[in-house]
PDB file of C-alpha atoms in Angstrom:
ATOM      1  CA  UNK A 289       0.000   0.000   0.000  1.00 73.00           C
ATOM      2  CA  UNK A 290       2.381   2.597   1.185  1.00 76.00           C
ATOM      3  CA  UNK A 291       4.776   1.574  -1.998  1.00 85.00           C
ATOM      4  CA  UNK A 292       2.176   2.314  -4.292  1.00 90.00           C
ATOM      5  CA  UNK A 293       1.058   5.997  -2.519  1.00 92.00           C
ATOM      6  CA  UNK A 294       4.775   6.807  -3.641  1.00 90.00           C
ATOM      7  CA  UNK A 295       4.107   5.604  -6.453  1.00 93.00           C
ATOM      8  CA  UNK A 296       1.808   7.907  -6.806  1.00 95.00           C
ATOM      9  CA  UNK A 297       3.601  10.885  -5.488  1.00 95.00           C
ATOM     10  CA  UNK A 298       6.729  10.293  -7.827  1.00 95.00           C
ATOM     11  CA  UNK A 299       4.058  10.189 -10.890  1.00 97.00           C
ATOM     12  CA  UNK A 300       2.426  13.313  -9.861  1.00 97.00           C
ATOM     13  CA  UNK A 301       6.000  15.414  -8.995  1.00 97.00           C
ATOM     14  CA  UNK A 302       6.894  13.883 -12.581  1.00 97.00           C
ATOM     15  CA  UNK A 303       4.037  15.202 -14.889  1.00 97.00           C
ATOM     16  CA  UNK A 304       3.637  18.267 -12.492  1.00 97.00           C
ATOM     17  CA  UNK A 305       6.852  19.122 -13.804  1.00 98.00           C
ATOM     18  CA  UNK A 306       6.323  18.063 -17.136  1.00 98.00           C
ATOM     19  CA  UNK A 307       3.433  20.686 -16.657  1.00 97.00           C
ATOM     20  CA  UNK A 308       5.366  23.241 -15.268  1.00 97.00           C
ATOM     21  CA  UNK A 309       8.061  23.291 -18.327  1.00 97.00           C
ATOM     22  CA  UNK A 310       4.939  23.276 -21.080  1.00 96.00           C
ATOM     23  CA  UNK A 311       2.554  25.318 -19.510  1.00 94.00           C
ATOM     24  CA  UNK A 312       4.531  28.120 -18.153  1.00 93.00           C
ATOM     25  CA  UNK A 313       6.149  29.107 -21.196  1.00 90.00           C
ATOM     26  CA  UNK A 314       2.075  28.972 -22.867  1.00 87.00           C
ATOM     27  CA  UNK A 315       0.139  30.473 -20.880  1.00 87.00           C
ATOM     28  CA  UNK A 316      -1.510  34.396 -20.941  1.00 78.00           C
ATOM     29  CA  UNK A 317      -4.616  35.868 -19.957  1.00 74.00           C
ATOM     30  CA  UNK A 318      -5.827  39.121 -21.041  1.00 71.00           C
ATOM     31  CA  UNK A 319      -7.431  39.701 -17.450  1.00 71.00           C
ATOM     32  CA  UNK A 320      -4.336  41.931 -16.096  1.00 66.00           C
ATOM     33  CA  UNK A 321      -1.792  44.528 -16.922  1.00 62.00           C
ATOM     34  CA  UNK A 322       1.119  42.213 -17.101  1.00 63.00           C
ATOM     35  CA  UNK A 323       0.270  40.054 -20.321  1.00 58.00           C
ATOM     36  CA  UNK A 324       2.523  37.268 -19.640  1.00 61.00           C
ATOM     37  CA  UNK A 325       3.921  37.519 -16.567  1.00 79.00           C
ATOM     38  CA  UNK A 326       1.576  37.553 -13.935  1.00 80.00           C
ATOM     39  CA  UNK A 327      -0.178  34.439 -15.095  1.00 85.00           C
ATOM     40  CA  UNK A 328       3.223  32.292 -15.503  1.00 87.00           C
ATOM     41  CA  UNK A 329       3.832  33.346 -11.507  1.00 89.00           C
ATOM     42  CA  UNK A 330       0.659  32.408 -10.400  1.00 90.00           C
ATOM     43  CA  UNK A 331       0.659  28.424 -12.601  1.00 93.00           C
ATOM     44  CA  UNK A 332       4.248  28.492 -10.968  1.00 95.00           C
ATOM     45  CA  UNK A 333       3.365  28.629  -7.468  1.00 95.00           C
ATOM     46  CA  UNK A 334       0.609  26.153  -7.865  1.00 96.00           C
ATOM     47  CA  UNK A 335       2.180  23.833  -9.905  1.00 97.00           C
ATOM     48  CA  UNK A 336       5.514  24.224  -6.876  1.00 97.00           C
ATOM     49  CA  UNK A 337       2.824  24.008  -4.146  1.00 97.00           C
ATOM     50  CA  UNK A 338       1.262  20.166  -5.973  1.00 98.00           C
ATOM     51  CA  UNK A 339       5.081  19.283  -6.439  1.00 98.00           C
ATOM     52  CA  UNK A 340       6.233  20.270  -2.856  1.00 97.00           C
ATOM     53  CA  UNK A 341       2.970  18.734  -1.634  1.00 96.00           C
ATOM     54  CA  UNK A 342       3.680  15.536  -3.238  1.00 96.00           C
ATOM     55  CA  UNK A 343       7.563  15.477  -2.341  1.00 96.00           C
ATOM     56  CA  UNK A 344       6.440  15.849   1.408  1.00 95.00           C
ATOM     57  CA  UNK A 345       4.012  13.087   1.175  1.00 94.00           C
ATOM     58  CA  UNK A 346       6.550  10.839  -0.473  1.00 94.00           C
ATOM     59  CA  UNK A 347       9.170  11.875   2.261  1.00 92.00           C
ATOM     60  CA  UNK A 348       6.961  10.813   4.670  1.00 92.00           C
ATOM     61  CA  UNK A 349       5.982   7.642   3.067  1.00 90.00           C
ATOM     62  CA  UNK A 350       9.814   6.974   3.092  1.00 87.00           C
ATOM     63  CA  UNK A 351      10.098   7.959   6.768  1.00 85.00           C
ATOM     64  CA  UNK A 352      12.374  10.759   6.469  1.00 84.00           C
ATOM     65  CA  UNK A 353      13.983  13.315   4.068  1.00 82.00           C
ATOM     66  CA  UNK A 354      17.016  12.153   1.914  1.00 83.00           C
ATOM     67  CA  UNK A 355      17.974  15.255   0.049  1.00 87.00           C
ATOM     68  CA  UNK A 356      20.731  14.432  -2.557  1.00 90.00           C
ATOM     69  CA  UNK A 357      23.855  16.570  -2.278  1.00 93.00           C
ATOM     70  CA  UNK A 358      24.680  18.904  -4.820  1.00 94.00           C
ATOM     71  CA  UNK A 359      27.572  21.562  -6.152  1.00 95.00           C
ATOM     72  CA  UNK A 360      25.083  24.208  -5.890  1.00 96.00           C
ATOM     73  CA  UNK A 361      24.350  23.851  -2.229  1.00 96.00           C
ATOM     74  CA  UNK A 362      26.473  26.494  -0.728  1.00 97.00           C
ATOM     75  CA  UNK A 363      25.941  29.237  -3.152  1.00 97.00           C
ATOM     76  CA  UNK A 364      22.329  28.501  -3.026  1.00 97.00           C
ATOM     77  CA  UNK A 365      22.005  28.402   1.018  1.00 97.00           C
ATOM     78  CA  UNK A 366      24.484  31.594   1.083  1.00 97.00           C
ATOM     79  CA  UNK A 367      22.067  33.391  -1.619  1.00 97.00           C
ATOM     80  CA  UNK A 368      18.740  32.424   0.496  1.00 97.00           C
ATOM     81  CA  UNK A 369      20.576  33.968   3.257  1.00 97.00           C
ATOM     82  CA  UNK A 370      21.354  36.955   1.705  1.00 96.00           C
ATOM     83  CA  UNK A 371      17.696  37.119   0.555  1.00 95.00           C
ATOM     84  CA  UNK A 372      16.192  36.401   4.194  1.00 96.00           C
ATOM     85  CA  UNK A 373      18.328  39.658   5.312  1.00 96.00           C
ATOM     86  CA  UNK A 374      17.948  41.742   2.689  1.00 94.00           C
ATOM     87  CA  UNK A 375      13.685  40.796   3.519  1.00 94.00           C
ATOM     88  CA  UNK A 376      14.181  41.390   6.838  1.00 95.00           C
ATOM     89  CA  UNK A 377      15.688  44.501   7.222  1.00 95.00           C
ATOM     90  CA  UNK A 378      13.908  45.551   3.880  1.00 93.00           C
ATOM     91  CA  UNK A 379      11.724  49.210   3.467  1.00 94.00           C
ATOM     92  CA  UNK A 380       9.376  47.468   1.479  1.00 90.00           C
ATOM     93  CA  UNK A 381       8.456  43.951   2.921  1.00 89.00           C
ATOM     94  CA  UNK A 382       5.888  43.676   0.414  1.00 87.00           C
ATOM     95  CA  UNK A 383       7.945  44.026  -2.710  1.00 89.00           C
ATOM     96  CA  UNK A 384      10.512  42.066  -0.775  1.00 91.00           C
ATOM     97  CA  UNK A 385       8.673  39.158  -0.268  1.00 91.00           C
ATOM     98  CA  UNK A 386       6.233  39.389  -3.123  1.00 88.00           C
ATOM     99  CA  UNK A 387       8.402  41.030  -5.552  1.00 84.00           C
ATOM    100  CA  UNK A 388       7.228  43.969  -7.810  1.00 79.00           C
ATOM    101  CA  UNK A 389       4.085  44.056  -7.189  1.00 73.00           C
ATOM    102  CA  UNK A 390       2.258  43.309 -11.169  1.00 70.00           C
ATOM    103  CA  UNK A 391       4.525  40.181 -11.989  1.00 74.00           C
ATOM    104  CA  UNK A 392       4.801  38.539  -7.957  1.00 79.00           C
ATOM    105  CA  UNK A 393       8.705  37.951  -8.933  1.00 84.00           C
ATOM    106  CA  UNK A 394      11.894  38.446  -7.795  1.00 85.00           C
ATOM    107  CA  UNK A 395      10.532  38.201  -4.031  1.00 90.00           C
ATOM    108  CA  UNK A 396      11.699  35.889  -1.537  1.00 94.00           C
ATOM    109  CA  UNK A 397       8.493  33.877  -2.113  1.00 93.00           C
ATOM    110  CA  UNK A 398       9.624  33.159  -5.900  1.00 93.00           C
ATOM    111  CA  UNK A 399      13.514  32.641  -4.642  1.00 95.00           C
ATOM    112  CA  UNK A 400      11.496  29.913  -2.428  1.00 96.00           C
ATOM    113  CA  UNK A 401       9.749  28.098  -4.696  1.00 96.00           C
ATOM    114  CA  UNK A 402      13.025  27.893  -7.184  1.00 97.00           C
ATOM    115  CA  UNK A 403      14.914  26.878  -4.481  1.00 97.00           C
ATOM    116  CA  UNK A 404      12.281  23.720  -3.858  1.00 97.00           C
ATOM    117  CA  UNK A 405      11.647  22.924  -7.666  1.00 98.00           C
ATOM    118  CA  UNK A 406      15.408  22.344  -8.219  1.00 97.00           C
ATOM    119  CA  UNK A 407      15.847  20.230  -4.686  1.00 97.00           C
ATOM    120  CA  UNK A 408      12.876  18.000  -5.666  1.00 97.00           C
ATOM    121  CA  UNK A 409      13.526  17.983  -9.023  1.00 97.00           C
ATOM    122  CA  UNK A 410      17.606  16.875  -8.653  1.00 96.00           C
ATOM    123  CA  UNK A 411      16.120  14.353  -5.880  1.00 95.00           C
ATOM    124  CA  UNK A 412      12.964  12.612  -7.985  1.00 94.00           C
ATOM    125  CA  UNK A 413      13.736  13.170 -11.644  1.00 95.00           C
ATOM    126  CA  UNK A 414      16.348  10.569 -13.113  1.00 94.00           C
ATOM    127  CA  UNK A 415      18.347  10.597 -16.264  1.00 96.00           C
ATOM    128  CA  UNK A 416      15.288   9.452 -18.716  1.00 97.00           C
ATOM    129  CA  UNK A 417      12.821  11.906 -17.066  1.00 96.00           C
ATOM    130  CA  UNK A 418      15.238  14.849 -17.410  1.00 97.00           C
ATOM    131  CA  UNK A 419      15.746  13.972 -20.775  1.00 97.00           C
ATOM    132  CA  UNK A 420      11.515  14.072 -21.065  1.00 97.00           C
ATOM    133  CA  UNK A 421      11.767  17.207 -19.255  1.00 97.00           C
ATOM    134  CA  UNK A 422      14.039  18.531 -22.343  1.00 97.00           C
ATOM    135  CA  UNK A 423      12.134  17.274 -24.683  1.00 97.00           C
ATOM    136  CA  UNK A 424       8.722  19.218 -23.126  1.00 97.00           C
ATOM    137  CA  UNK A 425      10.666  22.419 -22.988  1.00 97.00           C
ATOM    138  CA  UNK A 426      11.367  21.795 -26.437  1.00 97.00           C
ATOM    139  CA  UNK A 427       8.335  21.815 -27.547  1.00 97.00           C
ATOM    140  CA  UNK A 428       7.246  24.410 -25.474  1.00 96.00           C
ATOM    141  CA  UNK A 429      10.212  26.982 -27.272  1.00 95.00           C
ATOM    142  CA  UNK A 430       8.482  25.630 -30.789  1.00 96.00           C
ATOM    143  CA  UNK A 431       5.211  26.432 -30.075  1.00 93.00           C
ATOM    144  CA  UNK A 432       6.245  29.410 -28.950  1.00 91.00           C
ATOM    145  CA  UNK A 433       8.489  30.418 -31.949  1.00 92.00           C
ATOM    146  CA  UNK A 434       5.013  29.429 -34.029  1.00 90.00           C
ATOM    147  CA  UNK A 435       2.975  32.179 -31.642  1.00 86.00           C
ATOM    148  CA  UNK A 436       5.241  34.608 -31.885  1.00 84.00           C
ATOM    149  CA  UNK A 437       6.688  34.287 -35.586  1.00 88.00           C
ATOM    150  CA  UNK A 438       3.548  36.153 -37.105  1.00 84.00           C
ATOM    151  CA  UNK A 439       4.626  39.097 -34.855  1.00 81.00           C
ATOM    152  CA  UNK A 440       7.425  39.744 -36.743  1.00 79.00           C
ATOM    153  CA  UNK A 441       5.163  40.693 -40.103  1.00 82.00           C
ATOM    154  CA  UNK A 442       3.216  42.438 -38.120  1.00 77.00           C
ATOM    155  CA  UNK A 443       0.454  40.509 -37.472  1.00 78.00           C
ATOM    156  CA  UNK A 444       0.125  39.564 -33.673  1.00 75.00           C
ATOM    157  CA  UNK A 445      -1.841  36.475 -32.650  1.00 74.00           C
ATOM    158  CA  UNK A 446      -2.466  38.029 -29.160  1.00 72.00           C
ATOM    159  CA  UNK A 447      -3.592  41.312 -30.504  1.00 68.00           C
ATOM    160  CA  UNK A 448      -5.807  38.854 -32.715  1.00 68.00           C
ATOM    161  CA  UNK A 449      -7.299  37.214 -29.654  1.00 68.00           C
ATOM    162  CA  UNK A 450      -7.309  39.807 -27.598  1.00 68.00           C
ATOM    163  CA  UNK A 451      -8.911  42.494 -28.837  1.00 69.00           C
ATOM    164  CA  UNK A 452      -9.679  41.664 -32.792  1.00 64.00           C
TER     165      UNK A 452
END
């Protein structure tokens, strides 16, 4: 029983990210200022809240943490430092933990969930699913090369959509 609830968890952290790396680059609303921006935030945090959801679950299906060491450690825990500090002592604790405030990024809350996507992802994703991962942000670049190419003769799909 237990072995197949991780199951589960390592299938939803898998196509969660799969999600993540197609979706984010796709997705706009016209609903806001901030075109693109706003929206790819938002899908980010939810999409980091299933995965860190599912990576806790797992952990504790496994009785415990095992967090695979990497290179990047140091700088990473010295730069979350910094960012802690710089929040704590900041003018603006707002815009320091939100980020500017139209896009949410830039914030300690988006340093966060950056910080967890890459530690789950290094500790759950293996070689083939990485390459799968590539292969989804592939053809999330091509689709969006075949959005954007009209652009450049002047004729803008979102305009298009948007607003005729």
């Amino acid at each position: 029983m237990l072995d197949r609830l991780t199951r589960v968890c390592d299938r939803i952290i898998e196509y969660s990210f799969y999600s993540l790396f197609l979706l984010v680059p796709l997705i706009f609303t016209p609903w806001n200022f901030e075109l693109f921006e706003f929206n790819k935030m938002f899908l980010t945090y939810f999409l980091t809240a299933i995965i860190a959801g599912a990576f806790v679950t797992r952990s504790i299906l496994d009785r415990g943490i095992k967090l695979v060491r990497t290179p990047l450690d140091i700088p990473i825990l010295l730069f979350l430092l910094a960012m802690v500090i710089s929040t704590i002592y900041s003018i603006d604790m707002h815009t320091s933990v939100w980020g500017y405030y139209s896009r949410f990024n830039g914030g300690l809350a988006s340093i966060l969930c950056y910080i967890a996507l890459f530690y789950v992802f290094v500790n759950t994703m293996d070689l083939r699913k990485t390459y799968k991962t590539i292969i989804v942000s592939l053809i999330a670049g091509f689709l969006v090369i075949l959005w954007g190419l009209p652009s450049h003769f002047g004729y803008d799909p979102s305009c298009l959509l948007f607003s005729g």
